[in-house]
Amino acid sequence: MVLASQSIPVKIEAKVAYDEANALYDLQFFAMGTSCKVLFAAPDQQTARAFAQEAVHWVAHFEGKYSRFRDDSLISEINRNAGKGWTAVDGEVESIFGICDELNHMTHGVLDPTMHPLISLWDFKKERSALPSDSEVEEAMRLVGWSKVQRKARAVRLPDEGMALDFGGFGKEYAV
């Protein structure tokens, strides 16, 4: 079994200010590829700063662990091990995989964390002069299917080389 690397939180610059008009603190930062804003109440500035620091730390940890865009994330490690061996995971990951089970079932497979091979065919950052061919789509579809993901206590395995997880369909919502 391959041991999962320790996730390294991303560096997030944040600012918190008091919004007198609404009597709320306004925390703003950029994470997970988007602008984030949290409005919250706190009894004093010290408590507000402590909450803001903890909130940003949690998001930085989450992004560092679950972003497929980071080579050092757990998700990237699981994806690199596709078709090879098991990757060790912790209880938090097992809990998130449980949410994946539920979302995949509730959406009749529309929300599928293994869709990355298919999604990457339409990666708009790549220069493509044409849509993916039918054979490219068929090959990618062969690598998709949440039910294919193998799990056991504290470990996960993607059985086919080229399979890949992407929590983009629900990761931000979970973080919120």
Coordinates of N, CA, C and O in Angstrom, one line a residue:
M1 N 0.9 -1.2 0.0 CA 0.0 0.0 0.0 C 0.9 1.2 0.0 O 1.9 1.3 0.7
V2 N 0.5 2.2 -0.8 CA 1.3 3.5 -0.9 C 0.8 4.3 0.3 O -0.4 4.5 0.5
L3 N 1.7 4.9 1.0 CA 1.3 5.8 2.1 C 1.0 7.2 1.6 O 1.9 7.8 0.8
A4 N -0.1 7.8 1.9 CA -0.4 9.1 1.4 C 0.5 10.1 2.1 O 0.8 10.0 3.2
S5 N 0.9 11.1 1.3 CA 1.7 12.2 1.8 C 0.9 13.1 2.7 O -0.3 13.2 2.6
Q6 N 1.6 13.8 3.6 CA 0.9 14.7 4.4 C 0.6 15.9 3.6 O 1.4 16.5 2.9
S7 N -0.7 16.4 3.6 CA -1.1 17.5 2.7 C -0.5 18.8 3.3 O -0.4 18.9 4.5
I8 N -0.1 19.6 2.4 CA 0.5 20.9 2.8 C -0.6 22.0 2.5 O -1.0 22.1 1.3
P9 N -1.0 22.7 3.5 CA -2.0 23.8 3.2 C -1.5 24.8 2.2 O -0.3 25.1 2.2
V10 N -2.4 25.2 1.4 CA -2.0 26.3 0.4 C -1.8 27.6 1.2 O -2.4 27.8 2.3
K11 N -1.1 28.5 0.6 CA -1.0 29.8 1.3 C -2.1 30.7 0.8 O -2.3 30.9 -0.4
I12 N -2.9 31.2 1.7 CA -4.0 32.0 1.4 C -3.9 33.4 2.1 O -3.7 33.5 3.3
E13 N -3.9 34.4 1.3 CA -3.9 35.8 1.8 C -5.3 36.2 2.0 O -6.2 36.0 1.2
A14 N -5.6 36.7 3.2 CA -7.0 37.0 3.6 C -7.0 38.4 4.3 O -6.0 38.8 4.9
K15 N -8.2 39.0 4.2 CA -8.4 40.2 5.0 C -9.7 40.2 5.6 O -10.7 39.6 5.1
V16 N -9.8 40.8 6.8 CA -11.0 40.8 7.5 C -11.3 42.3 8.0 O -10.3 42.9 8.4
A17 N -12.5 42.7 7.8 CA -12.8 44.1 8.1 C -14.2 44.1 8.8 O -15.0 43.2 8.6
Y18 N -14.5 45.1 9.5 CA -15.8 45.2 10.2 C -16.7 46.1 9.3 O -16.3 47.2 8.9
D19 N -17.8 45.5 9.0 CA -18.8 46.2 8.2 C -19.9 46.8 9.1 O -20.8 46.2 9.6
E20 N -19.7 48.1 9.4 CA -20.5 48.8 10.4 C -22.0 48.8 9.9 O -22.9 48.7 10.8
A21 N -22.2 49.0 8.7 CA -23.6 49.0 8.2 C -24.4 47.8 8.5 O -25.6 47.9 8.8
N22 N -23.8 46.6 8.5 CA -24.5 45.4 8.8 C -24.1 44.8 10.1 O -24.6 43.7 10.5
A23 N -23.2 45.4 10.8 CA -22.7 45.0 12.1 C -22.2 43.5 12.0 O -22.4 42.7 12.9
L24 N -21.4 43.3 10.9 CA -20.8 42.0 10.7 C -19.3 42.2 10.3 O -19.0 43.2 9.7
Y25 N -18.6 41.1 10.5 CA -17.2 41.1 10.0 C -17.2 40.5 8.6 O -18.1 39.7 8.3
D26 N -16.4 41.0 7.8 CA -16.3 40.6 6.4 C -14.9 40.0 6.1 O -13.9 40.8 6.1
L27 N -14.9 38.7 5.9 CA -13.6 38.0 5.6 C -13.6 37.7 4.1 O -14.5 37.2 3.6
Q28 N -12.5 38.1 3.5 CA -12.4 37.9 2.0 C -11.0 37.3 1.7 O -10.0 37.7 2.3
F29 N -11.0 36.3 0.8 CA -9.8 35.6 0.4 C -10.1 34.9 -0.9 O -11.2 34.7 -1.3
F30 N -9.0 34.5 -1.6 CA -9.1 33.7 -2.8 C -8.6 32.3 -2.5 O -7.6 32.1 -2.0
A31 N -9.5 31.3 -2.8 CA -9.2 29.9 -2.6 C -10.0 29.0 -3.6 O -11.0 29.4 -4.0
M32 N -9.5 27.8 -3.9 CA -10.2 26.9 -4.7 C -10.6 27.5 -6.1 O -11.6 27.2 -6.6
G33 N -9.8 28.4 -6.6 CA -10.0 29.0 -7.9 C -11.1 30.1 -7.9 O -11.6 30.4 -9.0
T34 N -11.5 30.6 -6.7 CA -12.6 31.5 -6.7 C -12.4 32.5 -5.6 O -11.7 32.3 -4.6
S35 N -13.1 33.6 -5.7 CA -13.1 34.6 -4.6 C -14.1 34.1 -3.5 O -15.2 33.7 -3.8
C36 N -13.7 34.2 -2.3 CA -14.5 33.7 -1.1 C -14.8 34.9 -0.2 O -13.9 35.8 0.0
K37 N -16.0 34.9 0.3 CA -16.4 35.9 1.2 C -17.2 35.3 2.3 O -18.1 34.5 2.1
V38 N -16.9 35.6 3.6 CA -17.6 35.1 4.7 C -18.0 36.3 5.6 O -17.2 37.1 6.0
L39 N -19.3 36.4 5.8 CA -19.8 37.5 6.7 C -20.2 36.8 8.0 O -20.9 35.7 8.0
F40 N -19.7 37.3 9.1 CA -20.0 36.6 10.4 C -20.1 37.7 11.5 O -19.5 38.8 11.4
A41 N -20.7 37.3 12.6 CA -20.8 38.1 13.8 C -19.8 37.6 14.8 O -19.5 36.4 14.9
A42 N -19.3 38.5 15.6 CA -18.3 38.1 16.7 C -18.5 39.2 17.8 O -18.7 40.3 17.4
P43 N -18.3 38.8 19.0 CA -18.4 39.8 20.1 C -17.4 40.8 20.1 O -17.6 41.9 20.7
D44 N -16.2 40.5 19.5 CA -15.1 41.5 19.6 C -14.1 41.2 18.5 O -14.2 40.2 17.8
Q45 N -13.2 42.2 18.3 CA -12.2 42.1 17.2 C -11.3 40.9 17.4 O -10.9 40.2 16.4
Q46 N -10.9 40.6 18.6 CA -10.0 39.5 18.9 C -10.6 38.1 18.5 O -10.0 37.3 17.8
T47 N -11.9 38.0 18.8 CA -12.6 36.7 18.5 C -12.8 36.7 17.0 O -12.7 35.6 16.4
A48 N -13.1 37.8 16.4 CA -13.3 37.8 14.9 C -12.0 37.4 14.2 O -12.0 36.6 13.2
R49 N -10.9 37.9 14.6 CA -9.6 37.6 14.0 C -9.3 36.1 14.2 O -8.8 35.4 13.3
A50 N -9.5 35.6 15.4 CA -9.3 34.2 15.6 C -10.2 33.3 14.8 O -9.7 32.3 14.2
F51 N -11.5 33.6 14.6 CA -12.3 32.9 13.8 C -11.9 32.9 12.3 O -11.8 31.9 11.6
A52 N -11.5 34.1 11.8 CA -11.1 34.3 10.5 C -9.9 33.5 10.2 O -9.8 32.8 9.2
Q53 N -8.9 33.5 11.1 CA -7.7 32.7 11.0 C -8.0 31.2 10.9 O -7.5 30.5 10.0
E54 N -8.9 30.7 11.7 CA -9.2 29.3 11.7 C -10.0 28.9 10.5 O -9.7 27.9 9.9
A55 N -10.9 29.8 10.0 CA -11.6 29.5 8.8 C -10.7 29.4 7.6 O -10.8 28.5 6.8
V56 N -9.8 30.4 7.5 CA -8.8 30.4 6.3 C -7.9 29.2 6.4 O -7.6 28.5 5.4
H57 N -7.5 28.8 7.6 CA -6.6 27.6 7.8 C -7.3 26.4 7.4 O -6.8 25.5 6.7
W58 N -8.6 26.2 7.7 CA -9.4 25.1 7.3 C -9.5 25.0 5.8 O -9.3 23.9 5.2
V59 N -9.8 26.1 5.2 CA -9.9 26.1 3.7 C -8.6 25.8 3.0 O -8.5 25.0 2.1
A60 N -7.5 26.3 3.6 CA -6.2 26.1 3.0 C -5.8 24.6 3.2 O -5.2 24.0 2.2
H61 N -6.1 24.0 4.3 CA -5.9 22.5 4.5 C -6.8 21.7 3.5 O -6.3 20.8 2.8
F62 N -8.0 22.1 3.3 CA -8.9 21.4 2.4 C -8.4 21.4 1.0 O -8.3 20.4 0.3
E63 N -8.1 22.6 0.6 CA -7.6 22.8 -0.8 C -6.2 22.0 -1.0 O -6.0 21.4 -2.0
G64 N -5.4 22.1 0.0 CA -4.1 21.4 -0.1 C -4.2 19.9 -0.2 O -3.4 19.3 -0.8
K65 N -5.3 19.4 0.4 CA -5.5 18.0 0.5 C -6.3 17.4 -0.7 O -6.0 16.3 -1.2
Y66 N -7.2 18.2 -1.2 CA -8.2 17.7 -2.2 C -8.1 18.3 -3.6 O -8.9 17.9 -4.4
S67 N -7.3 19.2 -3.8 CA -7.2 19.8 -5.1 C -6.5 19.0 -6.1 O -5.3 18.6 -5.9
R68 N -7.1 18.7 -7.3 CA -6.4 17.9 -8.3 C -5.3 18.8 -9.0 O -4.5 18.3 -9.8
F69 N -5.4 20.1 -8.8 CA -4.4 21.0 -9.4 C -3.1 21.1 -8.7 O -2.2 21.8 -9.1
R70 N -3.0 20.5 -7.5 CA -1.8 20.5 -6.8 C -1.1 19.1 -6.8 O -1.7 18.1 -6.4
D71 N 0.1 19.0 -7.3 CA 0.8 17.8 -7.4 C 1.0 17.1 -6.0 O 1.2 15.9 -5.9
D72 N 1.1 17.9 -5.0 CA 1.3 17.4 -3.6 C 0.1 17.1 -2.8 O 0.1 16.7 -1.7
S73 N -1.1 17.1 -3.5 CA -2.3 16.8 -2.8 C -2.6 15.3 -2.7 O -2.1 14.5 -3.5
L74 N -3.4 14.9 -1.7 CA -3.8 13.5 -1.6 C -4.5 13.1 -2.9 O -4.3 12.0 -3.3
I75 N -5.4 13.9 -3.4 CA -6.2 13.5 -4.6 C -5.2 13.2 -5.8 O -5.4 12.3 -6.5
S76 N -4.2 14.1 -5.9 CA -3.2 13.9 -7.0 C -2.4 12.6 -6.8 O -2.1 11.8 -7.7
E77 N -2.1 12.3 -5.5 CA -1.4 11.0 -5.2 C -2.3 9.8 -5.5 O -1.8 8.8 -6.1
I78 N -3.6 9.9 -5.2 CA -4.5 8.8 -5.5 C -4.5 8.6 -7.0 O -4.5 7.5 -7.5
N79 N -4.6 9.7 -7.7 CA -4.7 9.7 -9.2 C -3.4 9.1 -9.8 O -3.5 8.3 -10.8
R80 N -2.3 9.5 -9.3 CA -1.0 8.9 -9.8 C -0.9 7.4 -9.5 O -0.3 6.7 -10.3
N81 N -1.5 6.9 -8.5 CA -1.5 5.5 -8.2 C -2.5 4.7 -8.9 O -2.6 3.5 -8.7
A82 N -3.3 5.3 -9.8 CA -4.4 4.6 -10.5 C -3.8 3.5 -11.3 O -2.8 3.7 -12.0
G83 N -4.4 2.3 -11.2 CA -3.9 1.1 -11.9 C -2.7 0.5 -11.2 O -2.2 -0.5 -11.7
K84 N -2.3 1.0 -10.1 CA -1.1 0.5 -9.4 C -1.5 -0.1 -8.1 O -1.9 -1.2 -8.0
G85 N -1.4 0.7 -7.0 CA -1.6 0.2 -5.7 C -2.6 1.0 -4.9 O -3.2 2.0 -5.4
W86 N -2.8 0.6 -3.7 CA -3.7 1.3 -2.7 C -3.0 2.5 -2.2 O -1.8 2.6 -2.0
T87 N -3.8 3.5 -1.9 CA -3.3 4.8 -1.2 C -4.0 4.8 0.2 O -5.2 4.7 0.3
A88 N -3.2 5.1 1.2 CA -3.7 5.2 2.5 C -4.5 6.5 2.6 O -4.1 7.5 2.1
V89 N -5.6 6.4 3.3 CA -6.4 7.6 3.6 C -6.8 7.7 5.0 O -6.7 6.7 5.7
D90 N -7.3 8.8 5.5 CA -7.7 8.9 6.9 C -9.3 8.9 7.0 O -10.0 8.8 6.0
G91 N -9.8 9.1 8.2 CA -11.2 9.1 8.4 C -11.9 10.2 7.7 O -13.1 10.0 7.3
E92 N -11.3 11.4 7.6 CA -11.9 12.5 6.9 C -12.2 12.1 5.5 O -13.3 12.4 4.9
V93 N -11.2 11.5 4.8 CA -11.4 11.1 3.4 C -12.5 10.1 3.3 O -13.3 10.1 2.4
E94 N -12.5 9.1 4.2 CA -13.5 8.1 4.2 C -14.9 8.7 4.3 O -15.9 8.3 3.7
S95 N -15.0 9.7 5.2 CA -16.3 10.5 5.3 C -16.7 11.2 4.0 O -17.8 11.1 3.6
I96 N -15.7 11.8 3.4 CA -16.0 12.5 2.1 C -16.4 11.5 1.0 O -17.3 11.7 0.2
F97 N -15.7 10.3 1.0 CA -16.1 9.3 0.1 C -17.5 8.8 0.3 O -18.3 8.5 -0.6
G98 N -18.0 8.8 1.6 CA -19.4 8.5 1.9 C -20.3 9.5 1.3 O -21.4 9.1 0.8
I99 N -19.9 10.7 1.3 CA -20.7 11.8 0.7 C -20.8 11.6 -0.8 O -21.8 11.7 -1.5
C100 N -19.6 11.2 -1.4 CA -19.6 10.8 -2.8 C -20.6 9.7 -3.1 O -21.3 9.8 -4.2
D101 N -20.6 8.7 -2.3 CA -21.6 7.6 -2.5 C -23.0 8.1 -2.6 O -23.8 7.8 -3.5
E102 N -23.3 9.0 -1.6 CA -24.7 9.5 -1.5 C -25.0 10.4 -2.7 O -26.1 10.3 -3.3
L103 N -24.1 11.3 -3.1 CA -24.4 12.2 -4.2 C -24.4 11.5 -5.5 O -25.3 11.8 -6.4
N104 N -23.6 10.5 -5.7 CA -23.6 9.7 -6.9 C -25.0 8.9 -7.0 O -25.6 8.9 -8.1
H105 N -25.4 8.4 -5.9 CA -26.7 7.7 -5.9 C -27.9 8.6 -6.1 O -28.7 8.3 -6.9
M106 N -27.9 9.7 -5.4 CA -29.0 10.7 -5.5 C -29.1 11.3 -6.9 O -30.2 11.6 -7.3
T107 N -28.0 11.5 -7.6 CA -28.0 12.1 -8.9 C -28.0 11.0 -10.0 O -27.9 11.4 -11.2
H108 N -28.2 9.8 -9.7 CA -28.2 8.7 -10.6 C -27.0 8.7 -11.5 O -27.0 8.5 -12.7
G109 N -25.8 9.0 -10.9 CA -24.5 8.9 -11.5 C -24.1 10.2 -12.2 O -23.0 10.2 -12.8
V110 N -25.0 11.2 -12.2 CA -24.6 12.5 -12.9 C -23.4 13.1 -12.2 O -22.5 13.6 -12.8
L111 N -23.5 13.1 -10.8 CA -22.4 13.6 -10.1 C -21.5 12.5 -9.7 O -21.8 11.6 -8.9
D112 N -20.3 12.4 -10.4 CA -19.4 11.3 -10.3 C -18.0 11.8 -10.1 O -17.4 12.4 -11.0
P113 N -17.4 11.6 -9.0 CA -16.0 12.1 -8.7 C -15.0 11.5 -9.6 O -13.8 11.9 -9.6
T114 N -15.3 10.5 -10.4 CA -14.3 9.9 -11.3 C -14.4 10.5 -12.7 O -13.8 9.9 -13.7
M115 N -15.1 11.5 -12.9 CA -15.4 12.1 -14.2 C -14.1 12.8 -14.8 O -14.2 13.3 -16.0
H116 N -13.1 13.0 -14.1 CA -11.9 13.7 -14.5 C -11.4 13.3 -15.9 O -11.2 14.2 -16.8
P117 N -11.3 12.1 -16.3 CA -10.8 11.8 -17.6 C -11.7 12.3 -18.7 O -11.3 12.8 -19.8
L118 N -13.0 12.4 -18.5 CA -14.0 12.9 -19.4 C -13.9 14.5 -19.4 O -13.9 15.1 -20.5
I119 N -13.9 15.0 -18.2 CA -13.8 16.5 -18.1 C -12.6 17.1 -18.8 O -12.6 18.1 -19.4
S120 N -11.5 16.4 -18.6 CA -10.2 16.9 -19.2 C -10.2 16.9 -20.7 O -9.4 17.7 -21.3
L121 N -11.1 16.2 -21.4 CA -11.2 16.3 -22.8 C -11.7 17.7 -23.2 O -11.4 18.2 -24.4
W122 N -12.4 18.4 -22.4 CA -12.9 19.8 -22.7 C -12.1 20.8 -21.9 O -12.6 21.9 -21.6
D123 N -10.9 20.5 -21.5 CA -10.1 21.5 -20.7 C -9.9 22.7 -21.6 O -9.1 22.6 -22.6
F124 N -10.4 23.8 -21.2 CA -10.4 25.0 -22.0 C -9.0 25.7 -21.9 O -8.8 26.6 -22.6
K125 N -8.1 25.2 -21.0 CA -6.8 25.8 -20.9 C -5.9 25.2 -22.0 O -4.9 25.8 -22.4
K126 N -6.3 24.1 -22.5 CA -5.5 23.4 -23.6 C -6.0 24.1 -25.0 O -7.2 24.4 -25.1
E127 N -5.1 24.2 -25.9 CA -5.5 24.7 -27.2 C -6.0 23.5 -28.0 O -5.2 22.6 -28.4
R128 N -7.3 23.5 -28.3 CA -7.9 22.5 -29.2 C -8.5 23.2 -30.4 O -9.2 24.2 -30.2
S129 N -8.4 22.6 -31.5 CA -9.0 23.2 -32.7 C -10.3 22.5 -33.0 O -11.1 23.0 -33.8
A130 N -10.6 21.4 -32.3 CA -11.8 20.7 -32.6 C -12.3 20.0 -31.3 O -11.6 19.9 -30.3
L131 N -13.6 19.6 -31.3 CA -14.1 18.9 -30.2 C -13.5 17.5 -30.1 O -12.9 17.0 -31.1
P132 N -13.5 16.9 -28.9 CA -12.9 15.5 -28.8 C -13.7 14.6 -29.8 O -14.9 14.7 -30.0
S133 N -12.9 13.6 -30.3 CA -13.5 12.6 -31.2 C -14.4 11.6 -30.4 O -14.2 11.5 -29.2
D134 N -15.2 10.9 -31.1 CA -16.0 9.9 -30.4 C -15.2 8.9 -29.8 O -15.5 8.4 -28.7
S135 N -14.1 8.5 -30.4 CA -13.2 7.5 -29.8 C -12.5 8.0 -28.5 O -12.3 7.3 -27.5
E136 N -12.2 9.3 -28.5 CA -11.6 9.9 -27.3 C -12.6 9.9 -26.1 O -12.3 9.6 -25.0
V137 N -13.9 10.2 -26.5 CA -14.9 10.2 -25.5 C -15.2 8.8 -25.0 O -15.3 8.6 -23.8
E138 N -15.2 7.8 -25.9 CA -15.4 6.4 -25.5 C -14.3 6.0 -24.5 O -14.6 5.3 -23.6
E139 N -13.1 6.3 -24.9 CA -11.9 5.9 -24.1 C -12.0 6.5 -22.7 O -11.8 5.8 -21.7
A140 N -12.4 7.8 -22.6 CA -12.5 8.5 -21.3 C -13.6 7.9 -20.5 O -13.5 7.6 -19.3
M141 N -14.7 7.6 -21.2 CA -15.9 7.0 -20.5 C -15.5 5.6 -19.9 O -16.1 5.2 -18.8
R142 N -14.6 4.9 -20.5 CA -14.2 3.6 -19.9 C -13.5 3.8 -18.6 O -13.6 2.8 -17.7
L143 N -13.0 4.9 -18.3 CA -12.3 5.2 -17.1 C -13.2 5.9 -16.0 O -12.7 6.2 -14.9
V144 N -14.4 6.1 -16.3 CA -15.4 6.8 -15.4 C -16.3 5.7 -14.8 O -16.7 4.8 -15.4
G145 N -16.6 6.0 -13.5 CA -17.5 5.1 -12.8 C -17.2 5.1 -11.3 O -16.2 4.4 -10.9
W146 N -18.0 5.8 -10.5 CA -17.7 5.8 -9.1 C -17.7 4.4 -8.5 O -17.0 4.0 -7.6
S147 N -18.6 3.5 -9.0 CA -18.7 2.1 -8.5 C -17.4 1.3 -8.8 O -17.2 0.3 -8.1
K148 N -16.5 1.8 -9.6 CA -15.2 1.1 -9.9 C -14.2 1.4 -8.8 O -13.2 0.6 -8.6
V149 N -14.4 2.5 -8.1 CA -13.4 2.8 -7.0 C -13.4 1.8 -5.9 O -14.5 1.4 -5.4
Q150 N -12.2 1.3 -5.6 CA -12.1 0.2 -4.6 C -11.7 0.9 -3.3 O -10.8 1.7 -3.2
R151 N -12.5 0.5 -2.2 CA -12.2 1.0 -0.9 C -12.2 -0.1 0.1 O -12.9 -1.0 0.0
K152 N -11.3 0.1 1.1 CA -11.3 -0.7 2.3 C -10.9 0.2 3.4 O -10.6 1.4 3.2
A153 N -10.9 -0.3 4.6 CA -10.6 0.6 5.8 C -9.3 1.3 5.6 O -8.3 0.7 5.3
R154 N -9.4 2.6 5.6 CA -8.2 3.5 5.5 C -7.4 3.4 4.2 O -6.2 3.7 4.2
A155 N -8.0 3.0 3.1 CA -7.3 2.9 1.9 C -8.3 3.0 0.7 O -9.4 2.6 0.8
V156 N -7.8 3.5 -0.4 CA -8.5 3.6 -1.7 C -7.7 3.2 -2.8 O -6.4 3.4 -2.8
R157 N -8.3 2.7 -3.9 CA -7.6 2.3 -5.1 C -8.4 2.6 -6.3 O -9.6 2.2 -6.4
L158 N -7.8 3.2 -7.3 CA -8.5 3.4 -8.6 C -7.9 2.2 -9.5 O -6.7 2.2 -9.7
P159 N -8.7 1.3 -9.9 CA -8.2 0.0 -10.5 C -7.6 0.2 -11.9 O -6.7 -0.6 -12.2
D160 N -8.0 1.2 -12.6 CA -7.5 1.3 -14.0 C -6.6 2.5 -14.2 O -6.9 3.7 -13.7
E161 N -5.4 2.3 -14.8 CA -4.5 3.4 -15.1 C -5.3 4.5 -15.9 O -6.0 4.1 -16.9
G162 N -5.2 5.7 -15.6 CA -5.9 6.8 -16.3 C -7.1 7.2 -15.6 O -7.6 8.3 -15.8
M163 N -7.6 6.4 -14.6 CA -8.8 6.9 -13.8 C -8.3 8.1 -13.0 O -7.1 8.1 -12.6
A164 N -9.2 8.9 -12.6 CA -8.8 10.1 -11.8 C -10.0 10.7 -11.0 O -11.1 10.7 -11.6
L165 N -9.7 11.1 -9.8 CA -10.8 11.7 -9.0 C -10.7 13.2 -9.2 O -9.6 13.8 -9.4
D166 N -11.8 13.9 -9.1 CA -11.9 15.3 -9.2 C -13.1 15.7 -8.4 O -14.3 15.3 -8.7
F167 N -12.9 16.4 -7.3 CA -14.0 16.8 -6.4 C -14.6 18.1 -6.8 O -15.4 18.7 -6.0
G168 N -14.3 18.6 -8.0 CA -14.8 19.9 -8.4 C -16.3 20.0 -8.5 O -16.8 21.1 -8.3
G169 N -17.0 18.9 -8.6 CA -18.5 19.0 -8.6 C -19.1 19.2 -7.3 O -20.3 19.6 -7.2
F170 N -18.4 19.1 -6.2 CA -19.0 19.3 -4.9 C -18.0 19.8 -3.8 O -18.4 20.2 -2.7
G171 N -16.8 19.9 -4.2 CA -15.8 20.3 -3.2 C -16.0 21.6 -2.6 O -15.9 21.8 -1.3
K172 N -16.3 22.6 -3.4 CA -16.5 24.0 -2.8 C -17.8 24.0 -2.0 O -17.8 24.6 -0.9
E173 N -18.8 23.3 -2.4 CA -20.0 23.2 -1.6 C -19.7 22.6 -0.2 O -20.2 23.0 0.8
Y174 N -18.9 21.5 -0.2 CA -18.6 20.8 1.0 C -17.8 21.8 1.9 O -18.1 21.9 3.1
A175 N -16.9 22.5 1.3 CA -16.1 23.5 2.1 C -16.9 24.6 2.7 O -16.7 25.0 3.9
V176 N -17.9 25.0 2.0 CA -18.8 26.0 2.6 C -19.6 25.4 3.7 O -19.7 26.0 4.8

